[in-house]
PDB file of C-alpha atoms and ligand atoms in Angstrom:
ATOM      1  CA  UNK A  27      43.723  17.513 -28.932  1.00  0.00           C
ATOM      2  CA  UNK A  28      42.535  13.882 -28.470  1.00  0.00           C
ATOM      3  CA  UNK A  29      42.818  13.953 -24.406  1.00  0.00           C
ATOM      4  CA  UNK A  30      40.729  16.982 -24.570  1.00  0.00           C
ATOM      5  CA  UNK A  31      37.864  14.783 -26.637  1.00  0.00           C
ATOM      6  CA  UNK A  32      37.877  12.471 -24.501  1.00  0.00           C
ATOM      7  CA  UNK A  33      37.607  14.613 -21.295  1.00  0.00           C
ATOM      8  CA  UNK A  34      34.996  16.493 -23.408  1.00  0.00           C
ATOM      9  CA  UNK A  35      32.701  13.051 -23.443  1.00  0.00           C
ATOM     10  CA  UNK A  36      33.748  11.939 -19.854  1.00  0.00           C
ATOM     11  CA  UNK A  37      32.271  15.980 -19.160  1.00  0.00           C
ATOM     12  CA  UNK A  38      29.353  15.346 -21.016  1.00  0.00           C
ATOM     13  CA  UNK A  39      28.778  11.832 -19.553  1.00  0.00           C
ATOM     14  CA  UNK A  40      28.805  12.687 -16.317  1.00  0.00           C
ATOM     15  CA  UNK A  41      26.231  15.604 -16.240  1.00  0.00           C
ATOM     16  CA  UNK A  42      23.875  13.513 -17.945  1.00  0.00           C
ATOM     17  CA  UNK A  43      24.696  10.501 -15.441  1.00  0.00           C
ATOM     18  CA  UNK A  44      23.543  13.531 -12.862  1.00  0.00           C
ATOM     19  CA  UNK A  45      20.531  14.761 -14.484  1.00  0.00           C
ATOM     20  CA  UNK A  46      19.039  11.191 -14.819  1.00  0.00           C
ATOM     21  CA  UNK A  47      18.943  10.922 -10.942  1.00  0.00           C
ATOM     22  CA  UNK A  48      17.806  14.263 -10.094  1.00  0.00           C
ATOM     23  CA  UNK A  49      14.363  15.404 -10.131  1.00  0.00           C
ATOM     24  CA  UNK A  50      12.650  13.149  -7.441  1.00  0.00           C
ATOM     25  CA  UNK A  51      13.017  15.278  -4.986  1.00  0.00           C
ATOM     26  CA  UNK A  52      13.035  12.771  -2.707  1.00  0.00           C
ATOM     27  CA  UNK A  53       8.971  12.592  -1.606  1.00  0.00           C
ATOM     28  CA  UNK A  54       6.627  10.076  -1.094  1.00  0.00           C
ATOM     29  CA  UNK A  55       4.417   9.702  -4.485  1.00  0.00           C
ATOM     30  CA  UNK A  56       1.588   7.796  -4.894  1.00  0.00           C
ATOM     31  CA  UNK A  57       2.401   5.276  -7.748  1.00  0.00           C
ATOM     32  CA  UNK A  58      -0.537   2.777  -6.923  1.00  0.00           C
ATOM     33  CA  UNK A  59      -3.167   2.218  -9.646  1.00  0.00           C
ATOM     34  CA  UNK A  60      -6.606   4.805  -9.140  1.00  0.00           C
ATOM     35  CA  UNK A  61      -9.520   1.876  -8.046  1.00  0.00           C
ATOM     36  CA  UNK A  62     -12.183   0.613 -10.134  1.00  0.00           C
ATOM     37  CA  UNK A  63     -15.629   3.140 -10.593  1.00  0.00           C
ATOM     38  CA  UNK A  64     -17.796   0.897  -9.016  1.00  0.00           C
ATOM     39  CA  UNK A  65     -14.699   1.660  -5.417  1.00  0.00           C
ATOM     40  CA  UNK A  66     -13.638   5.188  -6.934  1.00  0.00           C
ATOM     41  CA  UNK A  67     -14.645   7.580  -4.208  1.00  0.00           C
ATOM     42  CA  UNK A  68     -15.970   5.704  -1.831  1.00  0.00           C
ATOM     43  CA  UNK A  69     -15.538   7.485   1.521  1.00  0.00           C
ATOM     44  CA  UNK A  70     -14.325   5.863   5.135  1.00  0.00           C
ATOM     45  CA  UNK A  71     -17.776   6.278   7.268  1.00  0.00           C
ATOM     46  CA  UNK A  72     -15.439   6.657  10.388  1.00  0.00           C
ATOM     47  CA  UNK A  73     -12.078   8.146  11.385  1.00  0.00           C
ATOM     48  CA  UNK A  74      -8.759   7.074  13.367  1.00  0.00           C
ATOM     49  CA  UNK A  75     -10.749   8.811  16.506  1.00  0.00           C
ATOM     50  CA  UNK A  76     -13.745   6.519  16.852  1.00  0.00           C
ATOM     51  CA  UNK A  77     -11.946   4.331  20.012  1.00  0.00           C
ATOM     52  CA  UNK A  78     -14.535   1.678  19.277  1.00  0.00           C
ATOM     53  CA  UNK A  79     -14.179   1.220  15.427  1.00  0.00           C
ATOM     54  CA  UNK A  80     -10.221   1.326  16.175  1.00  0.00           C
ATOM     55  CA  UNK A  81     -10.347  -1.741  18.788  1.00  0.00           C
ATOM     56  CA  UNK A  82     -13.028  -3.673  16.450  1.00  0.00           C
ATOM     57  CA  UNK A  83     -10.671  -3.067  13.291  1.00  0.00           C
ATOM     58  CA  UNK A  84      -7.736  -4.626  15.880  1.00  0.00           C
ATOM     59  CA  UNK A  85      -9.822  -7.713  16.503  1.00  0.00           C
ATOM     60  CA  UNK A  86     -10.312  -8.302  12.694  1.00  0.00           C
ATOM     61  CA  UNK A  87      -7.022  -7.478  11.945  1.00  0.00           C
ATOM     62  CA  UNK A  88      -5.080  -9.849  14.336  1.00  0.00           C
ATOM     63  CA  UNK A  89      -7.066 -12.937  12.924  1.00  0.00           C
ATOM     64  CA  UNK A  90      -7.358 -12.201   9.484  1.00  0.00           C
ATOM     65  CA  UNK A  91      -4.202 -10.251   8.353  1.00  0.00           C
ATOM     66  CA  UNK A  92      -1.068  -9.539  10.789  1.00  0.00           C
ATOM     67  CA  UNK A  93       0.150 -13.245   9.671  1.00  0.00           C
ATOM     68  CA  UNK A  94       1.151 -12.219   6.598  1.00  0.00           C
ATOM     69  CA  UNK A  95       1.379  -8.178   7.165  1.00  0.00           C
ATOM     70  CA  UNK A  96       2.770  -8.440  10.567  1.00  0.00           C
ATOM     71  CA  UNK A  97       1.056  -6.689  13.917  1.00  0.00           C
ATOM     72  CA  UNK A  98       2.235  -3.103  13.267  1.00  0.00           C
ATOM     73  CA  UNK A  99       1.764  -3.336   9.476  1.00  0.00           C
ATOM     74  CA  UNK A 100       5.781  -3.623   8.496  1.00  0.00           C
ATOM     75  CA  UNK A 101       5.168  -6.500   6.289  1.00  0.00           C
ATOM     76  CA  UNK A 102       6.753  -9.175   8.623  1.00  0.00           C
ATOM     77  CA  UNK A 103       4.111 -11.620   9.360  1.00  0.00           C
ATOM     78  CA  UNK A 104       5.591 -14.904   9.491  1.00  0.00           C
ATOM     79  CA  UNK A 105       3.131 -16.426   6.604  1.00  0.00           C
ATOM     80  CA  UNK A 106       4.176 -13.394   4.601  1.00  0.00           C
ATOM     81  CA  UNK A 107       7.596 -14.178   4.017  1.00  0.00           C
ATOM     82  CA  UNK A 108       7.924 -16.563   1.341  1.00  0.00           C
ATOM     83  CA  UNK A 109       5.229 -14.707  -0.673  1.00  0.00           C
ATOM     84  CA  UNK A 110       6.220 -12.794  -4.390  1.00  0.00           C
ATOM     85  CA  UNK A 111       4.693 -10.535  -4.179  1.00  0.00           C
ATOM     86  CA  UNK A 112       5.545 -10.169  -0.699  1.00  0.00           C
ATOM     87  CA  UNK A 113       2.970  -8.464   1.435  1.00  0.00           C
ATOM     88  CA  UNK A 114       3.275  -4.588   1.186  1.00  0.00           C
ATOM     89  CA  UNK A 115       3.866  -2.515   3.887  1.00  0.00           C
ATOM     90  CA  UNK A 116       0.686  -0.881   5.195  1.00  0.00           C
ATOM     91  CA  UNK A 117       2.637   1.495   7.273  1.00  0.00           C
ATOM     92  CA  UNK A 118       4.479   3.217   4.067  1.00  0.00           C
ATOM     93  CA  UNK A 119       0.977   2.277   2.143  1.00  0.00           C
ATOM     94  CA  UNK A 120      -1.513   4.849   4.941  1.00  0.00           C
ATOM     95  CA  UNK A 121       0.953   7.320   3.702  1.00  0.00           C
ATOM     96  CA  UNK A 122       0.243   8.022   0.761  1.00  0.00           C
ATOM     97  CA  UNK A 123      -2.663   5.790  -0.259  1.00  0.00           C
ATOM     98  CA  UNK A 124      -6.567   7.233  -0.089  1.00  0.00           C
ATOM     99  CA  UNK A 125      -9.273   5.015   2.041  1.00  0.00           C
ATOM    100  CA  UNK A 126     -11.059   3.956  -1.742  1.00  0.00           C
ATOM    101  CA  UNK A 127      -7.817   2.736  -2.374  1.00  0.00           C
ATOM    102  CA  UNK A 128      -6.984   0.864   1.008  1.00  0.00           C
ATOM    103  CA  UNK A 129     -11.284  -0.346   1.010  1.00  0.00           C
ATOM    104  CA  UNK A 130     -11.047  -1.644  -2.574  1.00  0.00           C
ATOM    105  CA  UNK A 131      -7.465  -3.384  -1.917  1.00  0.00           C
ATOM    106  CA  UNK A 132      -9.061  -5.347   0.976  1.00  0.00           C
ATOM    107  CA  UNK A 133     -12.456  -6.499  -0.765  1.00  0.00           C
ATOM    108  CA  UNK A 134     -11.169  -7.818  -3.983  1.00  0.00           C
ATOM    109  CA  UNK A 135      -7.610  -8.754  -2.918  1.00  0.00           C
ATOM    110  CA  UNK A 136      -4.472  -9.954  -4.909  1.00  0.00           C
ATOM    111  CA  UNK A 137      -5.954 -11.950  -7.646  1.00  0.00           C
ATOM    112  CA  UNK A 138      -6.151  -9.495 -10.822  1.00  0.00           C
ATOM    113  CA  UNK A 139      -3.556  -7.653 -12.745  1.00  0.00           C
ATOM    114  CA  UNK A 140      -1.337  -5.665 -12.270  1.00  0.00           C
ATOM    115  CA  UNK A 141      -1.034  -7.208  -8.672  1.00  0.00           C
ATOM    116  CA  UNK A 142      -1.093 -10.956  -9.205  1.00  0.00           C
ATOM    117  CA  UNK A 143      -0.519 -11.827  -5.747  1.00  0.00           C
ATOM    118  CA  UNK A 144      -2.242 -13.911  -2.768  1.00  0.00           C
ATOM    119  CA  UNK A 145      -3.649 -11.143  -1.137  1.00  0.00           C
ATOM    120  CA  UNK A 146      -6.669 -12.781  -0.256  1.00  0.00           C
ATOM    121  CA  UNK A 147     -10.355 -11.424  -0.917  1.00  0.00           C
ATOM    122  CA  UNK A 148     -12.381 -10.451   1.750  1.00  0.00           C
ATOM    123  CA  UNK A 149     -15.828  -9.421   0.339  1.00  0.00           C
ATOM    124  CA  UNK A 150     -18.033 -11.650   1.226  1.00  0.00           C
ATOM    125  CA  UNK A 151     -16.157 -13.088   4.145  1.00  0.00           C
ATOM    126  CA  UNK A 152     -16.437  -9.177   6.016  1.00  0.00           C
ATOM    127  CA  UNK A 153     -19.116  -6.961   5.665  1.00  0.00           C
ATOM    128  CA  UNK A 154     -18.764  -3.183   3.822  1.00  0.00           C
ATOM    129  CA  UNK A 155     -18.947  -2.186   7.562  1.00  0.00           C
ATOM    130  CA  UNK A 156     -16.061  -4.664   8.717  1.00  0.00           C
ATOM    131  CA  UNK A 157     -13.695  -3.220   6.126  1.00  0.00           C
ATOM    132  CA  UNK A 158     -14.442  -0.325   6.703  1.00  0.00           C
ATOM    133  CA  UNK A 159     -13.372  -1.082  10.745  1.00  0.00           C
ATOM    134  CA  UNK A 160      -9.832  -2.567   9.418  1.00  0.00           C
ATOM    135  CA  UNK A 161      -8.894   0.091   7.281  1.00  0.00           C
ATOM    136  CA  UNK A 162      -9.296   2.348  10.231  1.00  0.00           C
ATOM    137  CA  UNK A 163      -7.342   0.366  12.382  1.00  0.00           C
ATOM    138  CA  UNK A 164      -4.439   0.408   9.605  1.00  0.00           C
ATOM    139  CA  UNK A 165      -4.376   4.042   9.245  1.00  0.00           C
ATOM    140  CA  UNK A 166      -3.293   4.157  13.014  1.00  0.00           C
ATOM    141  CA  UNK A 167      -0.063   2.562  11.780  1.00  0.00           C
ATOM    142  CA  UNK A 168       3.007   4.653  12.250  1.00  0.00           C
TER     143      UNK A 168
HETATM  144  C1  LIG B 223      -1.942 -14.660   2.755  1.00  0.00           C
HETATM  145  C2  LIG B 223      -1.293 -13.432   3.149  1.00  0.00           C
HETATM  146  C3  LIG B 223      -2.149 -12.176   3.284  1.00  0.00           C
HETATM  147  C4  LIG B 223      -3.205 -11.971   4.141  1.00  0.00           C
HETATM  148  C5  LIG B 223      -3.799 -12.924   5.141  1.00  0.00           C
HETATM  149  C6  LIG B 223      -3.613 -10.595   3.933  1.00  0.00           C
HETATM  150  N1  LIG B 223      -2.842 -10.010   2.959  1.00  0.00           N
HETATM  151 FE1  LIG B 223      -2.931  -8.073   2.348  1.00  0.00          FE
HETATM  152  N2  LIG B 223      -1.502  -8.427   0.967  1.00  0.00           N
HETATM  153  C7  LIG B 223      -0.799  -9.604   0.847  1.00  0.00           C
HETATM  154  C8  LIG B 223       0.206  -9.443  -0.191  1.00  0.00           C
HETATM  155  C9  LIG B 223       1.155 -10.524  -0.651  1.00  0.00           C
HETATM  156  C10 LIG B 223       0.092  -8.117  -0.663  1.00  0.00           C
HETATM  157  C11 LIG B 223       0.997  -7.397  -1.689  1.00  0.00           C
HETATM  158  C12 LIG B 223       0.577  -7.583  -3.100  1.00  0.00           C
HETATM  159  C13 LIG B 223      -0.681  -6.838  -3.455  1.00  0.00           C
HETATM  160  O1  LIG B 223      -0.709  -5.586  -3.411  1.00  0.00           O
HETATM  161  O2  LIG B 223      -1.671  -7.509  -3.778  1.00  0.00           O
HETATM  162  C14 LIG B 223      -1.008  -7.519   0.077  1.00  0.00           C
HETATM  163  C15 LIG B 223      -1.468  -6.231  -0.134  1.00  0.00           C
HETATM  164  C16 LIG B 223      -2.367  -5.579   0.674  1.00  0.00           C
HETATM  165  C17 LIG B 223      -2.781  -4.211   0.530  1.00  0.00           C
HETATM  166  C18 LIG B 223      -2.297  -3.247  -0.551  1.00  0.00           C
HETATM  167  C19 LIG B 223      -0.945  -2.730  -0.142  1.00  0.00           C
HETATM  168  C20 LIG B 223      -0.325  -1.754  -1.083  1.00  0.00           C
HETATM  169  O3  LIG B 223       0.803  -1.351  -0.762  1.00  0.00           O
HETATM  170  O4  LIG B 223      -0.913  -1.351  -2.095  1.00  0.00           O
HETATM  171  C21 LIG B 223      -3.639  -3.928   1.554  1.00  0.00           C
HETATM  172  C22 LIG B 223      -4.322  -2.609   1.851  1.00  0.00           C
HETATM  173  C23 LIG B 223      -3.776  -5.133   2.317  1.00  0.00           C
HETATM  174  N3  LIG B 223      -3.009  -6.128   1.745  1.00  0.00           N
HETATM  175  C24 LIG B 223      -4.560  -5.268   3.449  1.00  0.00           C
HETATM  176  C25 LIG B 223      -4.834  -6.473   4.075  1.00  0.00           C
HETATM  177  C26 LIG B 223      -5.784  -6.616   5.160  1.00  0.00           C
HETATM  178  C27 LIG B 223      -6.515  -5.473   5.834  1.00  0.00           C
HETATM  179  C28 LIG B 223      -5.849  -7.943   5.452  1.00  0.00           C
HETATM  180  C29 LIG B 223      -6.772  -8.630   6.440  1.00  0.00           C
HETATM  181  C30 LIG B 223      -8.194  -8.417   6.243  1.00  0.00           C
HETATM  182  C31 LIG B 223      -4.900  -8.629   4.576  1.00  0.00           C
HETATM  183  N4  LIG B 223      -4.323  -7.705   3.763  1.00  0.00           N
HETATM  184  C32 LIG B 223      -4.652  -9.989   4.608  1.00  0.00           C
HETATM  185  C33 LIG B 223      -0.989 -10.763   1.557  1.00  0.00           C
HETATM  186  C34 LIG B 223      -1.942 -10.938   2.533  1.00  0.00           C
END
């Protein structure tokens, strides 16, 4: 009667061990805070077809970010690496993540909870327009 106790527990053990990992299903989900009101919303005034807006987004991109987020987004720009938080991978991120998101991630950067990182700030230093240009150019990334 005890062996059958304690395969009893193991039993009961092991389907809860199997329903704690189940359930994900396995998808993509967007798990990044909703932005601000005064960025909520806020729609992209172009789209991943607009040549021009593509290869000006490029240009701003290769100075001002793929050292830390790498050319093609991966996350694997050589200044990145020794960051914590290390730079997040804009490839996964166009997934899943709207343009308010992406636009208000760019202009105010790293530097307020819950990120804490050095994600650096660009308002001010790029126009509404600008940022609008690199976010474009991201959401080519594949
Ligand atoms: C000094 C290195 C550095 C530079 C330069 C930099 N970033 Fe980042 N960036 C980071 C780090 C680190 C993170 C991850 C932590 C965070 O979300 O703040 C990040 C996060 C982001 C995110 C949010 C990613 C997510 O998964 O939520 C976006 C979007 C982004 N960067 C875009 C840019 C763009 C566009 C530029 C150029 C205008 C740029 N970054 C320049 C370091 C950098």
């Amino acid at each position: 009667m005890k062996k059958l106790g304690i395969l009893w527990i193991v039993l009961v053990l092991g389907v809860f061990a199997l329903s704690a990992c189940g359930g994900g299903g396995g998808e993509a989900k967007e798990t990044r805070p909703t932005p601000p009101p005064e960025y909520a919303g806020k729609t992209n005034p172009y789209t991943t077809s607009d040549a021009n807006v593509v290869a000006a987004g490029k240009t701003i991109y290769d100075q001002r970010c793929a050292s830390c987020h790498g050319e093609r987004g991966l996350g694997d720009g050589p200044a990145g690496q020794a960051l914590d938080p290390h730079p997040g991978n804009l490839v996964e991120l166009v997934k899943v993540a709207k343009d308010d998101y992406i636009f208000w991630r760019i202009s105010e950067g790293g530097a307020m909870a819950p990120f804490n990182s050095s994600m650096p700030a660009q308002k001010g230093i790029l126009t509404e327009d600008e940022i609008w240009q690199v976010v474009t150019y991201i959401k080519t990334f594949k």
